[in-house]
């Protein structure tokens, strides 16, 4: 998809996202959207496209770092629970509790018992969230090994993207088969009728973003909330004596 066509379609979808945001805020809906997938699959770009025009007080991104020593001793889902939405909020999880079924499983960061317990507990945990009134939507961004390698090379050669590349990315390339098997097993246990996974074909980043947003919008029976456009009051005309400019620190006008 060419850039011009993509941007036109994205703008229309972003208008609808604003309408969805206002409806969620007005209705008190609680929404959790999970974004999972291989490294460089395009999760971050999709999240940025979704949030670009939205209110960060309503729509928030949750991207947790590795657990602290204290968190490692907690109930596994505990550190995620504190980021669940209140009424009128949408939480976008850039990776989630599914770390246990992916990187932790493949890299032996958890024990076999912890992993098996996760597979049993996760569906029930999500059922509890759904029964409590939370709208839970899960996306898996699927990318081919050829496309992933292309994106990794792009990161390595671009100083603006090198920060995205980690040692774990290198290992993920070396363990492609193990990650594939872990994903398949995860789906077998957690792709349920109550909480299904939705796979986003992500080799084409632009199409993936548009398809994901369009599908996300389709999950809600939202209606536009009518807003009253306020009239700007007249600007106050009373004179104001400003302090001398040399009393303030000004940013140099290097660009103009």
Phi, psi and omega in degrees: 000130181286160188297318183296315179296319179299313184294326177295313180293321180296319180299318179296319179292325180292329173298318178292325177297322176297318178297319177297316179303313182294324178292318178299315179297318182287322186274343183080016177299149175242124188231134172237127176239124181257133177242115179231168179151176180293164175300137179069020179281346177108013180299312183298319180295322178294318179297318179297321179295325179289316188273351189307321185248012186257164182279118182293349175280341180257315182248114184239149178258131177249112179228088186281145173279182180297150185296147175286172178299323179293316181295331179295338180267355181275169167305135190307318185279355190299317184288342176276329183301321183292348178257007178290153188283151166268180181301134177081020182235149174239123178250123179256114182268110174275088195075159192204205176297348179286000171305325182295325181275351182248263186298321181294322179293310185292321185267007180059036175278354175226162179278167178297321179296319179296320179294313180296323177297322178298315181299327178281320187279328187302310180301321180290321176302314180291325176298322178297316178301315183293318179295333179284351178110002179280134173273114183249125180231131185238126179243134173247118180271117185258125181227143180286160179295326179294317181290322178299316179297321177299317181289323176299315179297324177296322178293317183297329184262003181241113182298340178278348183240356184298332179295338180287342186268129181234169177299328180294331177296319178298317181294324181297327177292321182286344182240039182303314181297315181297319178294323179296316179294322179294320178296316181298318180292322177299315179297320182302326184264334190241357175272083187253167179293330180278323182227075185282158169270144172243120183271128178254116175290115194242016177295329173257106186301316185293314178297321180299316180296314181296315182296321180294313181296317180300317179293318179303314179298324183290348182277359183232142173263061184274155175233144179300137176268122181290130180246138175277122180279115182287154174268134179290130175291156178297144180292134181298131186259357182297138183293147180230127180270106181284150175290159180303138183300329183287355175276356183243153176267122183250144174290129179302140179275073181284328180241140178204000000 
